[in-house]
Amino acid sequence: MSPLEIPGGLYSGSLLGLLIFIADLFAVVQVINSNRPMSSKILWSLLIFLCPIIGLIIYLLMGQRERRRLRYLSIP
């Protein structure tokens, strides 16, 4: 049975795709507003848009290192 024959099957896939697209846009906006070099911003944006699910997961796991690093600044 194909997804087109299942009642609501096409709708749930479209809704999931829309949620992933919104999450990708949110991640790209975070990348663009970060203090990274322009080449890094372009590479992260390409990764997120070319591999939407995997790119988003990689960004969430590895891409926000500068925030974690800034959180633990030493006291002079």
PDB file of N, CA, C and O in Angstrom:
ATOM      1  N   MET A   1       0.854  -1.176   0.000  1.00  0.00           N
ATOM      2  CA  MET A   1       0.000   0.000   0.000  1.00  0.00           C
ATOM      3  C   MET A   1       0.903   1.243   0.000  1.00  0.00           C
ATOM      4  O   MET A   1       1.766   1.386   0.850  1.00  0.00           O
ATOM      5  N   SER A   2       0.732   2.105  -0.952  1.00  0.00           N
ATOM      6  CA  SER A   2       1.563   3.304  -1.057  1.00  0.00           C
ATOM      7  C   SER A   2       1.047   4.395  -0.112  1.00  0.00           C
ATOM      8  O   SER A   2      -0.089   4.347   0.347  1.00  0.00           O
ATOM      9  N   PRO A   3       1.899   5.396   0.202  1.00  0.00           N
ATOM     10  CA  PRO A   3       1.464   6.478   1.096  1.00  0.00           C
ATOM     11  C   PRO A   3       0.267   7.256   0.578  1.00  0.00           C
ATOM     12  O   PRO A   3      -0.475   7.847   1.352  1.00  0.00           O
ATOM     13  N   LEU A   4       0.054   7.256  -0.742  1.00  0.00           N
ATOM     14  CA  LEU A   4      -1.082   7.987  -1.288  1.00  0.00           C
ATOM     15  C   LEU A   4      -2.401   7.278  -1.003  1.00  0.00           C
ATOM     16  O   LEU A   4      -3.451   7.901  -0.971  1.00  0.00           O
ATOM     17  N   GLU A   5      -2.357   5.953  -0.794  1.00  0.00           N
ATOM     18  CA  GLU A   5      -3.566   5.187  -0.535  1.00  0.00           C
ATOM     19  C   GLU A   5      -3.963   5.198   0.936  1.00  0.00           C
ATOM     20  O   GLU A   5      -5.085   4.912   1.269  1.00  0.00           O
ATOM     21  N   ILE A   6      -3.024   5.495   1.819  1.00  0.00           N
ATOM     22  CA  ILE A   6      -3.311   5.505   3.252  1.00  0.00           C
ATOM     23  C   ILE A   6      -3.973   6.830   3.607  1.00  0.00           C
ATOM     24  O   ILE A   6      -3.421   7.897   3.323  1.00  0.00           O
ATOM     25  N   PRO A   7      -5.155   6.803   4.215  1.00  0.00           N
ATOM     26  CA  PRO A   7      -5.794   8.065   4.608  1.00  0.00           C
ATOM     27  C   PRO A   7      -4.935   8.810   5.632  1.00  0.00           C
ATOM     28  O   PRO A   7      -4.565   8.268   6.662  1.00  0.00           O
ATOM     29  N   GLY A   8      -4.620  10.030   5.340  1.00  0.00           N
ATOM     30  CA  GLY A   8      -3.817  10.845   6.243  1.00  0.00           C
ATOM     31  C   GLY A   8      -2.326  10.602   6.103  1.00  0.00           C
ATOM     32  O   GLY A   8      -1.531  11.279   6.727  1.00  0.00           O
ATOM     33  N   GLY A   9      -1.897   9.627   5.309  1.00  0.00           N
ATOM     34  CA  GLY A   9      -0.478   9.326   5.155  1.00  0.00           C
ATOM     35  C   GLY A   9       0.284  10.450   4.487  1.00  0.00           C
ATOM     36  O   GLY A   9       1.378  10.804   4.885  1.00  0.00           O
ATOM     37  N   LEU A  10      -0.299  11.021   3.462  1.00  0.00           N
ATOM     38  CA  LEU A  10       0.341  12.121   2.756  1.00  0.00           C
ATOM     39  C   LEU A  10       0.391  13.368   3.630  1.00  0.00           C
ATOM     40  O   LEU A  10       1.379  14.082   3.654  1.00  0.00           O
ATOM     41  N   TYR A  11      -0.664  13.596   4.397  1.00  0.00           N
ATOM     42  CA  TYR A  11      -0.712  14.768   5.271  1.00  0.00           C
ATOM     43  C   TYR A  11       0.351  14.693   6.350  1.00  0.00           C
ATOM     44  O   TYR A  11       1.036  15.663   6.613  1.00  0.00           O
ATOM     45  N   SER A  12       0.535  13.528   6.968  1.00  0.00           N
ATOM     46  CA  SER A  12       1.516  13.431   8.050  1.00  0.00           C
ATOM     47  C   SER A  12       2.932  13.623   7.524  1.00  0.00           C
ATOM     48  O   SER A  12       3.773  14.209   8.177  1.00  0.00           O
ATOM     49  N   GLY A  13       3.199  13.132   6.311  1.00  0.00           N
ATOM     50  CA  GLY A  13       4.516  13.346   5.724  1.00  0.00           C
ATOM     51  C   GLY A  13       4.747  14.805   5.397  1.00  0.00           C
ATOM     52  O   GLY A  13       5.840  15.328   5.565  1.00  0.00           O
ATOM     53  N   SER A  14       3.731  15.475   4.923  1.00  0.00           N
ATOM     54  CA  SER A  14       3.852  16.892   4.597  1.00  0.00           C
ATOM     55  C   SER A  14       4.055  17.724   5.853  1.00  0.00           C
ATOM     56  O   SER A  14       4.836  18.666   5.863  1.00  0.00           O
ATOM     57  N   LEU A  15       3.364  17.356   6.911  1.00  0.00           N
ATOM     58  CA  LEU A  15       3.511  18.076   8.173  1.00  0.00           C
ATOM     59  C   LEU A  15       4.913  17.867   8.749  1.00  0.00           C
ATOM     60  O   LEU A  15       5.540  18.826   9.207  1.00  0.00           O
ATOM     61  N   LEU A  16       5.415  16.652   8.678  1.00  0.00           N
ATOM     62  CA  LEU A  16       6.760  16.379   9.166  1.00  0.00           C
ATOM     63  C   LEU A  16       7.795  17.146   8.345  1.00  0.00           C
ATOM     64  O   LEU A  16       8.734  17.723   8.890  1.00  0.00           O
ATOM     65  N   GLY A  17       7.615  17.174   7.033  1.00  0.00           N
ATOM     66  CA  GLY A  17       8.523  17.926   6.168  1.00  0.00           C
ATOM     67  C   GLY A  17       8.504  19.410   6.469  1.00  0.00           C
ATOM     68  O   GLY A  17       9.549  20.073   6.466  1.00  0.00           O
ATOM     69  N   LEU A  18       7.327  19.932   6.746  1.00  0.00           N
ATOM     70  CA  LEU A  18       7.207  21.350   7.092  1.00  0.00           C
ATOM     71  C   LEU A  18       7.904  21.652   8.411  1.00  0.00           C
ATOM     72  O   LEU A  18       8.612  22.663   8.529  1.00  0.00           O
ATOM     73  N   LEU A  19       7.761  20.780   9.391  1.00  0.00           N
ATOM     74  CA  LEU A  19       8.434  20.980  10.687  1.00  0.00           C
ATOM     75  C   LEU A  19       9.949  20.928  10.545  1.00  0.00           C
ATOM     76  O   LEU A  19      10.668  21.733  11.150  1.00  0.00           O
ATOM     77  N   ILE A  20      10.445  20.007   9.726  1.00  0.00           N
ATOM     78  CA  ILE A  20      11.888  19.923   9.494  1.00  0.00           C
ATOM     79  C   ILE A  20      12.376  21.171   8.771  1.00  0.00           C
ATOM     80  O   ILE A  20      13.432  21.719   9.102  1.00  0.00           O
ATOM     81  N   PHE A  21      11.618  21.651   7.802  1.00  0.00           N
ATOM     82  CA  PHE A  21      11.993  22.867   7.077  1.00  0.00           C
ATOM     83  C   PHE A  21      12.042  24.071   8.012  1.00  0.00           C
ATOM     84  O   PHE A  21      12.970  24.879   7.951  1.00  0.00           O
ATOM     85  N   ILE A  22      11.074  24.209   8.902  1.00  0.00           N
ATOM     86  CA  ILE A  22      11.060  25.318   9.857  1.00  0.00           C
ATOM     87  C   ILE A  22      12.253  25.216  10.804  1.00  0.00           C
ATOM     88  O   ILE A  22      12.915  26.218  11.098  1.00  0.00           O
ATOM     89  N   ALA A  23      12.570  24.002  11.274  1.00  0.00           N
ATOM     90  CA  ALA A  23      13.732  23.821  12.152  1.00  0.00           C
ATOM     91  C   ALA A  23      15.022  24.162  11.413  1.00  0.00           C
ATOM     92  O   ALA A  23      15.933  24.770  11.987  1.00  0.00           O
ATOM     93  N   ASP A  24      15.115  23.793  10.135  1.00  0.00           N
ATOM     94  CA  ASP A  24      16.291  24.134   9.333  1.00  0.00           C
ATOM     95  C   ASP A  24      16.429  25.641   9.167  1.00  0.00           C
ATOM     96  O   ASP A  24      17.529  26.187   9.278  1.00  0.00           O
ATOM     97  N   LEU A  25      15.320  26.320   8.887  1.00  0.00           N
ATOM     98  CA  LEU A  25      15.378  27.779   8.759  1.00  0.00           C
ATOM     99  C   LEU A  25      15.828  28.434  10.059  1.00  0.00           C
ATOM    100  O   LEU A  25      16.644  29.370  10.052  1.00  0.00           O
ATOM    101  N   PHE A  26      15.312  27.944  11.185  1.00  0.00           N
ATOM    102  CA  PHE A  26      15.708  28.478  12.482  1.00  0.00           C
ATOM    103  C   PHE A  26      17.208  28.276  12.718  1.00  0.00           C
ATOM    104  O   PHE A  26      17.907  29.183  13.185  1.00  0.00           O
ATOM    105  N   ALA A  27      17.731  27.100  12.363  1.00  0.00           N
ATOM    106  CA  ALA A  27      19.155  26.820  12.539  1.00  0.00           C
ATOM    107  C   ALA A  27      20.007  27.706  11.635  1.00  0.00           C
ATOM    108  O   ALA A  27      21.044  28.225  12.055  1.00  0.00           O
ATOM    109  N   VAL A  28      19.572  27.923  10.400  1.00  0.00           N
ATOM    110  CA  VAL A  28      20.340  28.770   9.477  1.00  0.00           C
ATOM    111  C   VAL A  28      20.345  30.218   9.961  1.00  0.00           C
ATOM    112  O   VAL A  28      21.360  30.908   9.868  1.00  0.00           O
ATOM    113  N   VAL A  29      19.233  30.687  10.497  1.00  0.00           N
ATOM    114  CA  VAL A  29      19.202  32.044  11.058  1.00  0.00           C
ATOM    115  C   VAL A  29      20.180  32.152  12.229  1.00  0.00           C
ATOM    116  O   VAL A  29      20.889  33.157  12.356  1.00  0.00           O
ATOM    117  N   GLN A  30      20.258  31.114  13.066  1.00  0.00           N
ATOM    118  CA  GLN A  30      21.234  31.122  14.154  1.00  0.00           C
ATOM    119  C   GLN A  30      22.654  31.154  13.619  1.00  0.00           C
ATOM    120  O   GLN A  30      23.516  31.852  14.159  1.00  0.00           O
ATOM    121  N   VAL A  31      22.916  30.396  12.562  1.00  0.00           N
ATOM    122  CA  VAL A  31      24.257  30.373  11.963  1.00  0.00           C
ATOM    123  C   VAL A  31      24.602  31.748  11.410  1.00  0.00           C
ATOM    124  O   VAL A  31      25.700  32.269  11.631  1.00  0.00           O
ATOM    125  N   ILE A  32      23.675  32.368  10.700  1.00  0.00           N
ATOM    126  CA  ILE A  32      23.942  33.678  10.087  1.00  0.00           C
ATOM    127  C   ILE A  32      24.160  34.749  11.149  1.00  0.00           C
ATOM    128  O   ILE A  32      25.005  35.631  10.985  1.00  0.00           O
ATOM    129  N   ASN A  33      23.465  34.676  12.261  1.00  0.00           N
ATOM    130  CA  ASN A  33      23.610  35.683  13.311  1.00  0.00           C
ATOM    131  C   ASN A  33      24.765  35.399  14.266  1.00  0.00           C
ATOM    132  O   ASN A  33      24.996  36.174  15.182  1.00  0.00           O
ATOM    133  N   SER A  34      25.506  34.321  14.064  1.00  0.00           N
ATOM    134  CA  SER A  34      26.614  33.989  14.952  1.00  0.00           C
ATOM    135  C   SER A  34      27.855  34.811  14.592  1.00  0.00           C
ATOM    136  O   SER A  34      27.886  35.520  13.588  1.00  0.00           O
ATOM    137  N   ASN A  35      28.880  34.685  15.404  1.00  0.00           N
ATOM    138  CA  ASN A  35      30.135  35.422  15.187  1.00  0.00           C
ATOM    139  C   ASN A  35      31.161  34.590  14.426  1.00  0.00           C
ATOM    140  O   ASN A  35      32.359  34.793  14.578  1.00  0.00           O
ATOM    141  N   ARG A  36      30.724  33.672  13.613  1.00  0.00           N
ATOM    142  CA  ARG A  36      31.611  32.809  12.844  1.00  0.00           C
ATOM    143  C   ARG A  36      32.144  33.544  11.620  1.00  0.00           C
ATOM    144  O   ARG A  36      31.532  34.502  11.154  1.00  0.00           O
ATOM    145  N   PRO A  37      33.255  33.047  11.071  1.00  0.00           N
ATOM    146  CA  PRO A  37      33.708  33.591   9.779  1.00  0.00           C
ATOM    147  C   PRO A  37      32.693  33.267   8.683  1.00  0.00           C
ATOM    148  O   PRO A  37      31.927  32.303   8.784  1.00  0.00           O
ATOM    149  N   MET A  38      32.697  34.057   7.622  1.00  0.00           N
ATOM    150  CA  MET A  38      31.720  33.895   6.548  1.00  0.00           C
ATOM    151  C   MET A  38      31.811  32.515   5.909  1.00  0.00           C
ATOM    152  O   MET A  38      30.785  31.904   5.580  1.00  0.00           O
ATOM    153  N   SER A  39      33.010  31.975   5.741  1.00  0.00           N
ATOM    154  CA  SER A  39      33.146  30.652   5.128  1.00  0.00           C
ATOM    155  C   SER A  39      32.491  29.578   5.997  1.00  0.00           C
ATOM    156  O   SER A  39      31.858  28.655   5.482  1.00  0.00           O
ATOM    157  N   SER A  40      32.602  29.703   7.290  1.00  0.00           N
ATOM    158  CA  SER A  40      31.968  28.750   8.201  1.00  0.00           C
ATOM    159  C   SER A  40      30.452  28.861   8.133  1.00  0.00           C
ATOM    160  O   SER A  40      29.737  27.846   8.155  1.00  0.00           O
ATOM    161  N   LYS A  41      29.948  30.080   8.039  1.00  0.00           N
ATOM    162  CA  LYS A  41      28.504  30.283   7.925  1.00  0.00           C
ATOM    163  C   LYS A  41      27.961  29.637   6.654  1.00  0.00           C
ATOM    164  O   LYS A  41      26.912  28.991   6.676  1.00  0.00           O
ATOM    165  N   ILE A  42      28.679  29.795   5.559  1.00  0.00           N
ATOM    166  CA  ILE A  42      28.239  29.224   4.283  1.00  0.00           C
ATOM    167  C   ILE A  42      28.255  27.707   4.340  1.00  0.00           C
ATOM    168  O   ILE A  42      27.308  27.046   3.907  1.00  0.00           O
ATOM    169  N   LEU A  43      29.310  27.131   4.913  1.00  0.00           N
ATOM    170  CA  LEU A  43      29.403  25.679   4.989  1.00  0.00           C
ATOM    171  C   LEU A  43      28.316  25.081   5.878  1.00  0.00           C
ATOM    172  O   LEU A  43      27.704  24.065   5.528  1.00  0.00           O
ATOM    173  N   TRP A  44      28.055  25.693   7.027  1.00  0.00           N
ATOM    174  CA  TRP A  44      26.992  25.191   7.904  1.00  0.00           C
ATOM    175  C   TRP A  44      25.633  25.309   7.227  1.00  0.00           C
ATOM    176  O   TRP A  44      24.809  24.400   7.312  1.00  0.00           O
ATOM    177  N   SER A  45      25.394  26.421   6.541  1.00  0.00           N
ATOM    178  CA  SER A  45      24.105  26.610   5.860  1.00  0.00           C
ATOM    179  C   SER A  45      23.921  25.575   4.755  1.00  0.00           C
ATOM    180  O   SER A  45      22.831  25.011   4.600  1.00  0.00           O
ATOM    181  N   LEU A  46      24.968  25.318   3.979  1.00  0.00           N
ATOM    182  CA  LEU A  46      24.882  24.309   2.929  1.00  0.00           C
ATOM    183  C   LEU A  46      24.629  22.925   3.503  1.00  0.00           C
ATOM    184  O   LEU A  46      23.816  22.165   2.973  1.00  0.00           O
ATOM    185  N   LEU A  47      25.308  22.589   4.586  1.00  0.00           N
ATOM    186  CA  LEU A  47      25.114  21.286   5.212  1.00  0.00           C
ATOM    187  C   LEU A  47      23.672  21.124   5.690  1.00  0.00           C
ATOM    188  O   LEU A  47      23.044  20.083   5.464  1.00  0.00           O
ATOM    189  N   ILE A  48      23.140  22.160   6.303  1.00  0.00           N
ATOM    190  CA  ILE A  48      21.780  22.080   6.832  1.00  0.00           C
ATOM    191  C   ILE A  48      20.757  21.969   5.714  1.00  0.00           C
ATOM    192  O   ILE A  48      19.800  21.204   5.812  1.00  0.00           O
ATOM    193  N   PHE A  49      20.941  22.700   4.613  1.00  0.00           N
ATOM    194  CA  PHE A  49      19.951  22.656   3.541  1.00  0.00           C
ATOM    195  C   PHE A  49      20.119  21.463   2.606  1.00  0.00           C
ATOM    196  O   PHE A  49      19.149  20.969   2.062  1.00  0.00           O
ATOM    197  N   LEU A  50      21.346  20.965   2.414  1.00  0.00           N
ATOM    198  CA  LEU A  50      21.535  19.820   1.521  1.00  0.00           C
ATOM    199  C   LEU A  50      21.204  18.494   2.196  1.00  0.00           C
ATOM    200  O   LEU A  50      20.801  17.545   1.534  1.00  0.00           O
ATOM    201  N   CYS A  51      21.431  18.405   3.493  1.00  0.00           N
ATOM    202  CA  CYS A  51      21.091  17.204   4.270  1.00  0.00           C
ATOM    203  C   CYS A  51      20.238  17.656   5.449  1.00  0.00           C
ATOM    204  O   CYS A  51      20.746  17.792   6.565  1.00  0.00           O
ATOM    205  N   PRO A  52      18.949  17.913   5.238  1.00  0.00           N
ATOM    206  CA  PRO A  52      18.136  18.594   6.243  1.00  0.00           C
ATOM    207  C   PRO A  52      18.118  17.935   7.621  1.00  0.00           C
ATOM    208  O   PRO A  52      18.352  18.597   8.616  1.00  0.00           O
ATOM    209  N   ILE A  53      17.881  16.650   7.695  1.00  0.00           N
ATOM    210  CA  ILE A  53      17.767  16.007   9.003  1.00  0.00           C
ATOM    211  C   ILE A  53      19.148  15.782   9.610  1.00  0.00           C
ATOM    212  O   ILE A  53      19.411  16.177  10.754  1.00  0.00           O
ATOM    213  N   ILE A  54      20.045  15.186   8.838  1.00  0.00           N
ATOM    214  CA  ILE A  54      21.390  14.893   9.355  1.00  0.00           C
ATOM    215  C   ILE A  54      22.149  16.188   9.613  1.00  0.00           C
ATOM    216  O   ILE A  54      22.833  16.315  10.631  1.00  0.00           O
ATOM    217  N   GLY A  55      22.040  17.157   8.718  1.00  0.00           N
ATOM    218  CA  GLY A  55      22.727  18.429   8.907  1.00  0.00           C
ATOM    219  C   GLY A  55      22.251  19.166  10.145  1.00  0.00           C
ATOM    220  O   GLY A  55      23.045  19.745  10.879  1.00  0.00           O
ATOM    221  N   LEU A  56      20.952  19.115  10.405  1.00  0.00           N
ATOM    222  CA  LEU A  56      20.405  19.761  11.597  1.00  0.00           C
ATOM    223  C   LEU A  56      20.908  19.075  12.863  1.00  0.00           C
ATOM    224  O   LEU A  56      21.291  19.742  13.828  1.00  0.00           O
ATOM    225  N   ILE A  57      20.934  17.748  12.854  1.00  0.00           N
ATOM    226  CA  ILE A  57      21.426  17.012  14.025  1.00  0.00           C
ATOM    227  C   ILE A  57      22.898  17.305  14.266  1.00  0.00           C
ATOM    228  O   ILE A  57      23.316  17.548  15.405  1.00  0.00           O
ATOM    229  N   ILE A  58      23.698  17.305  13.202  1.00  0.00           N
ATOM    230  CA  ILE A  58      25.125  17.608  13.349  1.00  0.00           C
ATOM    231  C   ILE A  58      25.319  19.027  13.875  1.00  0.00           C
ATOM    232  O   ILE A  58      26.159  19.265  14.747  1.00  0.00           O
ATOM    233  N   TYR A  59      24.539  19.975  13.369  1.00  0.00           N
ATOM    234  CA  TYR A  59      24.657  21.350  13.852  1.00  0.00           C
ATOM    235  C   TYR A  59      24.293  21.449  15.336  1.00  0.00           C
ATOM    236  O   TYR A  59      24.962  22.125  16.104  1.00  0.00           O
ATOM    237  N   LEU A  60      23.222  20.780  15.731  1.00  0.00           N
ATOM    238  CA  LEU A  60      22.811  20.849  17.135  1.00  0.00           C
ATOM    239  C   LEU A  60      23.836  20.194  18.054  1.00  0.00           C
ATOM    240  O   LEU A  60      24.021  20.640  19.191  1.00  0.00           O
ATOM    241  N   LEU A  61      24.515  19.151  17.580  1.00  0.00           N
ATOM    242  CA  LEU A  61      25.508  18.468  18.411  1.00  0.00           C
ATOM    243  C   LEU A  61      26.865  19.163  18.406  1.00  0.00           C
ATOM    244  O   LEU A  61      27.528  19.234  19.443  1.00  0.00           O
ATOM    245  N   MET A  62      27.290  19.667  17.248  1.00  0.00           N
ATOM    246  CA  MET A  62      28.646  20.185  17.133  1.00  0.00           C
ATOM    247  C   MET A  62      28.743  21.668  16.827  1.00  0.00           C
ATOM    248  O   MET A  62      29.773  22.278  17.072  1.00  0.00           O
ATOM    249  N   GLY A  63      27.721  22.254  16.269  1.00  0.00           N
ATOM    250  CA  GLY A  63      27.806  23.610  15.747  1.00  0.00           C
ATOM    251  C   GLY A  63      27.720  24.707  16.776  1.00  0.00           C
ATOM    252  O   GLY A  63      28.073  25.841  16.502  1.00  0.00           O
ATOM    253  N   GLN A  64      27.263  24.406  17.954  1.00  0.00           N
ATOM    254  CA  GLN A  64      27.086  25.452  18.955  1.00  0.00           C
ATOM    255  C   GLN A  64      28.179  25.414  20.015  1.00  0.00           C
ATOM    256  O   GLN A  64      27.960  25.755  21.163  1.00  0.00           O
ATOM    257  N   ARG A  65      29.367  25.041  19.620  1.00  0.00           N
ATOM    258  CA  ARG A  65      30.489  24.960  20.557  1.00  0.00           C
ATOM    259  C   ARG A  65      30.886  26.323  21.109  1.00  0.00           C
ATOM    260  O   ARG A  65      31.281  26.441  22.248  1.00  0.00           O
ATOM    261  N   GLU A  66      30.792  27.362  20.285  1.00  0.00           N
ATOM    262  CA  GLU A  66      31.226  28.685  20.745  1.00  0.00           C
ATOM    263  C   GLU A  66      30.346  29.179  21.891  1.00  0.00           C
ATOM    264  O   GLU A  66      30.823  29.851  22.791  1.00  0.00           O
ATOM    265  N   ARG A  67      29.073  28.837  21.901  1.00  0.00           N
ATOM    266  CA  ARG A  67      28.207  29.228  23.014  1.00  0.00           C
ATOM    267  C   ARG A  67      28.624  28.530  24.292  1.00  0.00           C
ATOM    268  O   ARG A  67      28.656  29.113  25.356  1.00  0.00           O
ATOM    269  N   ARG A  68      28.921  27.227  24.182  1.00  0.00           N
ATOM    270  CA  ARG A  68      29.351  26.482  25.367  1.00  0.00           C
ATOM    271  C   ARG A  68      30.697  26.986  25.870  1.00  0.00           C
ATOM    272  O   ARG A  68      30.940  27.051  27.047  1.00  0.00           O
ATOM    273  N   ARG A  69      31.578  27.332  24.941  1.00  0.00           N
ATOM    274  CA  ARG A  69      32.899  27.818  25.319  1.00  0.00           C
ATOM    275  C   ARG A  69      32.800  29.173  26.023  1.00  0.00           C
ATOM    276  O   ARG A  69      33.491  29.429  26.996  1.00  0.00           O
ATOM    277  N   LEU A  70      31.926  30.057  25.536  1.00  0.00           N
ATOM    278  CA  LEU A  70      31.775  31.373  26.134  1.00  0.00           C
ATOM    279  C   LEU A  70      31.107  31.307  27.503  1.00  0.00           C
ATOM    280  O   LEU A  70      31.272  32.197  28.322  1.00  0.00           O
ATOM    281  N   ARG A  71      30.389  30.241  27.759  1.00  0.00           N
ATOM    282  CA  ARG A  71      29.694  30.110  29.023  1.00  0.00           C
ATOM    283  C   ARG A  71      30.682  29.894  30.189  1.00  0.00           C
ATOM    284  O   ARG A  71      30.419  30.231  31.317  1.00  0.00           O
ATOM    285  N   TYR A  72      31.866  29.329  29.875  1.00  0.00           N
ATOM    286  CA  TYR A  72      32.821  28.984  30.902  1.00  0.00           C
ATOM    287  C   TYR A  72      34.089  29.820  30.820  1.00  0.00           C
ATOM    288  O   TYR A  72      35.190  29.312  30.853  1.00  0.00           O
ATOM    289  N   LEU A  73      33.942  31.126  30.723  1.00  0.00           N
ATOM    290  CA  LEU A  73      35.105  31.993  30.716  1.00  0.00           C
ATOM    291  C   LEU A  73      35.703  32.076  32.118  1.00  0.00           C
ATOM    292  O   LEU A  73      34.990  32.079  33.111  1.00  0.00           O
ATOM    293  N   SER A  74      37.023  32.149  32.156  1.00  0.00           N
ATOM    294  CA  SER A  74      37.689  32.223  33.447  1.00  0.00           C
ATOM    295  C   SER A  74      37.566  33.641  34.036  1.00  0.00           C
ATOM    296  O   SER A  74      37.503  34.623  33.300  1.00  0.00           O
ATOM    297  N   ILE A  75      37.568  33.703  35.334  1.00  0.00           N
ATOM    298  CA  ILE A  75      37.482  34.994  36.018  1.00  0.00           C
ATOM    299  C   ILE A  75      38.895  35.543  36.163  1.00  0.00           C
ATOM    300  O   ILE A  75      39.781  34.863  36.660  1.00  0.00           O
ATOM    301  N   PRO A  76      39.119  36.783  35.736  1.00  0.00           N
ATOM    302  CA  PRO A  76      40.485  37.367  35.807  1.00  0.00           C
ATOM    303  C   PRO A  76      40.899  37.678  37.228  1.00  0.00           C
ATOM    304  O   PRO A  76      40.178  37.893  38.122  1.00  0.00           O
TER     305      PRO A  76
END
